[in-house]
Tab-separated table of C-alpha atoms in Angstrom:
chain	number	residue	atom	x	y	z
A	1	UNK	CA	136.421	213.244	190.791
A	2	UNK	CA	137.665	210.487	188.825
A	3	UNK	CA	137.708	206.968	189.866
A	4	UNK	CA	137.378	203.348	188.143
A	5	UNK	CA	135.753	200.042	188.194
A	6	UNK	CA	136.534	196.950	187.116
A	7	UNK	CA	134.156	194.959	186.467
A	8	UNK	CA	134.734	191.238	187.361
A	9	UNK	CA	137.134	190.909	190.552
A	10	UNK	CA	137.900	187.327	188.959
A	11	UNK	CA	137.966	185.885	185.587
A	12	UNK	CA	139.027	182.449	184.338
A	13	UNK	CA	139.403	181.002	181.197
A	14	UNK	CA	141.421	177.841	180.086
A	15	UNK	CA	144.387	178.318	178.277
A	16	UNK	CA	144.709	179.055	174.312
A	17	UNK	CA	141.320	181.148	175.009
A	18	UNK	CA	141.122	184.680	174.984
A	19	UNK	CA	141.230	186.665	177.835
A	20	UNK	CA	138.778	190.490	177.842
A	21	UNK	CA	139.239	192.273	181.896
A	22	UNK	CA	136.904	195.271	182.047
A	23	UNK	CA	137.490	198.658	183.229
A	24	UNK	CA	135.035	201.290	183.125
A	25	UNK	CA	136.353	204.768	184.311
A	26	UNK	CA	134.390	208.368	184.851
A	27	UNK	CA	137.022	211.336	184.606
A	28	UNK	CA	136.544	214.770	184.859
A	29	UNK	CA	139.157	215.377	182.280
A	30	UNK	CA	140.683	214.171	179.154
A	31	UNK	CA	142.288	211.260	181.593
A	32	UNK	CA	145.605	208.614	181.173
A	33	UNK	CA	144.495	205.210	181.234
A	34	UNK	CA	146.987	202.033	182.756
A	35	UNK	CA	147.122	198.765	182.633
A	36	UNK	CA	149.688	197.066	185.451
A	37	UNK	CA	150.373	193.291	186.067
A	38	UNK	CA	151.069	191.823	189.856
A	39	UNK	CA	151.831	188.472	190.111
A	40	UNK	CA	152.323	186.484	193.124
A	41	UNK	CA	154.743	187.797	195.165
A	42	UNK	CA	155.728	190.165	192.396
A	43	UNK	CA	155.302	193.940	192.537
A	44	UNK	CA	153.482	195.922	189.759
A	45	UNK	CA	154.671	195.800	185.533
A	46	UNK	CA	153.398	198.232	183.744
A	47	UNK	CA	150.959	196.525	180.829
A	48	UNK	CA	150.280	199.397	178.453
A	49	UNK	CA	148.636	202.970	178.745
A	50	UNK	CA	146.744	204.902	176.659
A	51	UNK	CA	147.324	209.070	177.238
A	52	UNK	CA	145.363	210.231	174.498
A	53	UNK	CA	147.242	208.832	171.004
A	54	UNK	CA	146.312	206.198	169.397
A	55	UNK	CA	142.613	204.577	171.032
A	56	UNK	CA	144.184	201.062	170.123
A	57	UNK	CA	146.980	200.269	172.870
A	58	UNK	CA	149.226	197.717	172.102
A	59	UNK	CA	151.145	196.162	175.092
A	60	UNK	CA	153.898	193.807	176.407
A	61	UNK	CA	152.860	189.847	176.230
A	62	UNK	CA	150.802	189.848	173.729
A	63	UNK	CA	147.937	192.345	175.680
A	64	UNK	CA	145.725	194.700	174.292
A	65	UNK	CA	143.204	197.869	175.085
A	66	UNK	CA	141.204	199.881	173.287
A	67	UNK	CA	140.081	203.074	174.896
A	68	UNK	CA	136.846	203.894	173.804
A	69	UNK	CA	135.286	207.272	175.515
A	70	UNK	CA	132.072	206.898	174.366
A	71	UNK	CA	131.327	204.193	176.409
A	72	UNK	CA	134.033	204.978	179.228
A	73	UNK	CA	135.731	201.813	178.605
A	74	UNK	CA	139.002	200.620	178.312
A	75	UNK	CA	138.712	196.663	178.307
A	76	UNK	CA	142.029	194.487	178.228
A	77	UNK	CA	142.488	192.233	176.072
A	78	UNK	CA	145.172	189.185	174.425
A	79	UNK	CA	143.768	185.767	171.931
A	80	UNK	CA	145.153	183.292	173.138
A	81	UNK	CA	145.911	183.724	177.760
A	82	UNK	CA	149.023	181.213	178.636
A	83	UNK	CA	149.793	180.203	181.904
A	84	UNK	CA	151.490	182.488	183.026
A	85	UNK	CA	149.004	185.291	182.527
A	86	UNK	CA	147.708	183.946	186.271
A	87	UNK	CA	147.619	187.115	188.039
A	88	UNK	CA	145.935	190.563	189.559
A	89	UNK	CA	145.250	192.530	187.016
A	90	UNK	CA	144.449	196.593	187.486
A	91	UNK	CA	143.111	199.570	185.706
A	92	UNK	CA	144.591	202.824	185.782
A	93	UNK	CA	143.397	206.473	185.491
A	94	UNK	CA	145.011	209.697	185.901
A	95	UNK	CA	144.330	213.131	185.314
A	96	UNK	CA	147.544	214.704	186.841
A	97	UNK	CA	150.256	211.965	188.181
A	98	UNK	CA	149.806	212.789	191.911
A	99	UNK	CA	146.153	211.913	191.279
A	100	UNK	CA	145.828	208.189	190.147
A	101	UNK	CA	142.689	206.074	190.559
A	102	UNK	CA	143.262	202.156	191.229
A	103	UNK	CA	140.967	199.719	190.344
A	104	UNK	CA	140.295	196.927	193.024
A	105	UNK	CA	141.600	194.309	190.665
A	106	UNK	CA	140.722	191.115	188.882
A	107	UNK	CA	142.215	187.879	189.749
A	108	UNK	CA	143.343	186.303	186.136
A	109	UNK	CA	143.478	181.935	186.597
A	110	UNK	CA	144.473	180.313	183.966
A	111	UNK	CA	143.180	176.514	183.457
A	112	UNK	CA	145.548	174.939	181.749
B	1	UNK	CA	170.070	199.789	184.743
B	2	UNK	CA	168.307	199.259	188.051
B	3	UNK	CA	164.670	199.917	188.548
B	4	UNK	CA	163.034	200.838	191.328
B	5	UNK	CA	164.825	199.104	194.851
B	6	UNK	CA	162.506	198.787	198.455
B	7	UNK	CA	164.061	197.356	201.564
B	8	UNK	CA	162.462	195.061	203.038
B	9	UNK	CA	161.140	193.045	201.001
B	10	UNK	CA	159.841	191.951	204.260
B	11	UNK	CA	158.815	193.054	207.541
B	12	UNK	CA	157.648	191.854	210.430
B	13	UNK	CA	156.584	194.412	213.437
B	14	UNK	CA	155.013	193.464	217.068
B	15	UNK	CA	152.432	196.479	217.945
B	16	UNK	CA	153.509	199.383	219.352
B	17	UNK	CA	156.274	199.028	217.415
B	18	UNK	CA	158.421	201.737	214.552
B	19	UNK	CA	158.340	199.965	210.976
B	20	UNK	CA	160.515	202.356	208.167
B	21	UNK	CA	160.261	201.631	205.011
B	22	UNK	CA	162.716	202.199	202.315
B	23	UNK	CA	162.665	203.005	198.775
B	24	UNK	CA	165.153	203.954	195.890
B	25	UNK	CA	163.653	205.901	192.814
B	26	UNK	CA	164.926	204.982	189.435
B	27	UNK	CA	168.034	207.159	188.480
B	28	UNK	CA	167.322	210.285	187.440
B	29	UNK	CA	163.705	210.518	188.993
B	30	UNK	CA	162.906	213.358	191.382
B	31	UNK	CA	159.675	212.337	192.596
B	32	UNK	CA	158.672	209.216	194.258
B	33	UNK	CA	154.743	207.464	195.164
B	34	UNK	CA	153.963	205.936	198.208
B	35	UNK	CA	150.423	203.307	197.781
B	36	UNK	CA	149.686	201.005	200.076
B	37	UNK	CA	147.707	197.679	199.220
B	38	UNK	CA	145.606	195.873	202.064
B	39	UNK	CA	144.454	192.626	202.017
B	40	UNK	CA	142.019	191.894	199.425
B	41	UNK	CA	141.575	195.688	198.555
B	42	UNK	CA	143.286	197.861	195.342
B	43	UNK	CA	146.008	199.463	195.558
B	44	UNK	CA	145.306	202.880	197.827
B	45	UNK	CA	148.123	206.518	196.808
B	46	UNK	CA	149.260	208.116	200.410
B	47	UNK	CA	151.726	209.985	199.446
B	48	UNK	CA	153.576	211.883	196.760
B	49	UNK	CA	157.063	213.329	197.020
B	50	UNK	CA	159.548	215.332	195.461
B	51	UNK	CA	163.103	215.767	196.410
B	52	UNK	CA	162.671	217.299	200.072
B	53	UNK	CA	159.053	218.467	199.612
B	54	UNK	CA	156.274	216.589	200.332
B	55	UNK	CA	153.448	217.946	197.220
B	56	UNK	CA	150.376	216.211	198.071
B	57	UNK	CA	149.401	213.599	201.105
B	58	UNK	CA	145.588	213.577	201.108
B	59	UNK	CA	146.574	209.795	200.877
B	60	UNK	CA	148.486	209.525	204.163
B	61	UNK	CA	146.488	208.465	207.159
B	62	UNK	CA	146.714	211.920	209.656
B	63	UNK	CA	148.580	209.991	212.799
B	64	UNK	CA	151.352	207.906	213.425
B	65	UNK	CA	152.703	208.039	209.320
B	66	UNK	CA	155.585	210.005	207.741
B	67	UNK	CA	157.292	209.808	204.512
B	68	UNK	CA	160.006	212.126	203.776
B	69	UNK	CA	162.254	211.804	200.464
B	70	UNK	CA	165.711	213.669	201.430
B	71	UNK	CA	168.294	215.988	198.804
B	72	UNK	CA	170.399	211.642	199.280
B	73	UNK	CA	169.286	209.109	199.662
B	74	UNK	CA	166.015	206.915	199.637
B	75	UNK	CA	162.186	208.274	200.507
B	76	UNK	CA	161.735	206.836	203.678
B	77	UNK	CA	157.871	206.150	204.944
B	78	UNK	CA	158.040	205.624	208.743
B	79	UNK	CA	155.146	204.339	210.703
B	80	UNK	CA	155.235	205.034	214.841
B	81	UNK	CA	153.607	202.782	217.073
B	82	UNK	CA	152.384	200.487	214.538
B	83	UNK	CA	149.009	198.522	214.926
B	84	UNK	CA	147.835	194.713	213.340
B	85	UNK	CA	146.119	197.373	210.722
B	86	UNK	CA	148.280	198.323	209.074
B	87	UNK	CA	149.780	195.434	207.449
B	88	UNK	CA	150.023	195.247	204.297
B	89	UNK	CA	152.132	195.703	200.997
B	90	UNK	CA	153.689	199.131	200.275
B	91	UNK	CA	154.106	200.063	197.537
B	92	UNK	CA	156.765	202.934	195.815
B	93	UNK	CA	156.835	204.087	192.617
B	94	UNK	CA	158.907	206.660	190.680
B	95	UNK	CA	158.884	209.013	187.990
B	96	UNK	CA	160.853	211.277	185.822
B	97	UNK	CA	159.000	214.414	185.737
B	98	UNK	CA	154.988	215.236	186.846
B	99	UNK	CA	152.102	215.501	183.933
B	100	UNK	CA	151.290	212.086	182.576
B	101	UNK	CA	153.878	209.848	182.826
B	102	UNK	CA	154.716	206.886	184.215
B	103	UNK	CA	155.318	205.604	186.875
B	104	UNK	CA	157.803	202.547	187.251
B	105	UNK	CA	156.398	200.493	190.800
B	106	UNK	CA	159.132	198.870	192.925
B	107	UNK	CA	158.809	195.166	194.043
B	108	UNK	CA	156.949	196.052	197.530
B	109	UNK	CA	157.448	196.240	201.189
B	110	UNK	CA	155.231	193.236	202.972
B	111	UNK	CA	155.038	194.514	206.755
B	112	UNK	CA	152.923	192.102	208.913
B	113	UNK	CA	152.181	193.429	212.654
B	114	UNK	CA	151.738	190.852	214.959
């Protein structure tokens, strides 16, 4: 069985400061890991994915995430938050394409 | 190159009516997935289909819900005799192959049951 836990339901940062959205997973297999973003009234958009290649994954809009097997973590970071980053972020673990598990989501608020 | 398309984007139904949600995958993708996002909750897997076949429906409620992905045309998620608890956003995703491949998500259909 696999599962994913997003440790914060809500994160608030000031514009221009770093962003850290935390995600821990459990999986019996070598997992694939994804971060998706959902802006208000929009569908999900893939930010980045890890599939057993480089452990530091760079995504769109300046986001990146590091796969740490020893810590079973896949935290999402960005050096400098922008107002347009305000959205809901989902961490996803998958060990086969018909068995994806979504985290409950982290709502990111960016203050001016 | 169109992405995943879902229609309608918003659907309002009264209790007891039927809701039909459509999903057109990315051109060339033969794998379709349906997810439900309830208010204040994360996404939950419902069903995985390949052309004309249901591969995994472990997340589908046992009654009133059905899904199909015919040889021609979009995938359909059908909810019969809707209840207020069915109000949610329903997302469809598609991928070209099975395996550890990226799923591309549609914009979702927001179902409101009055």
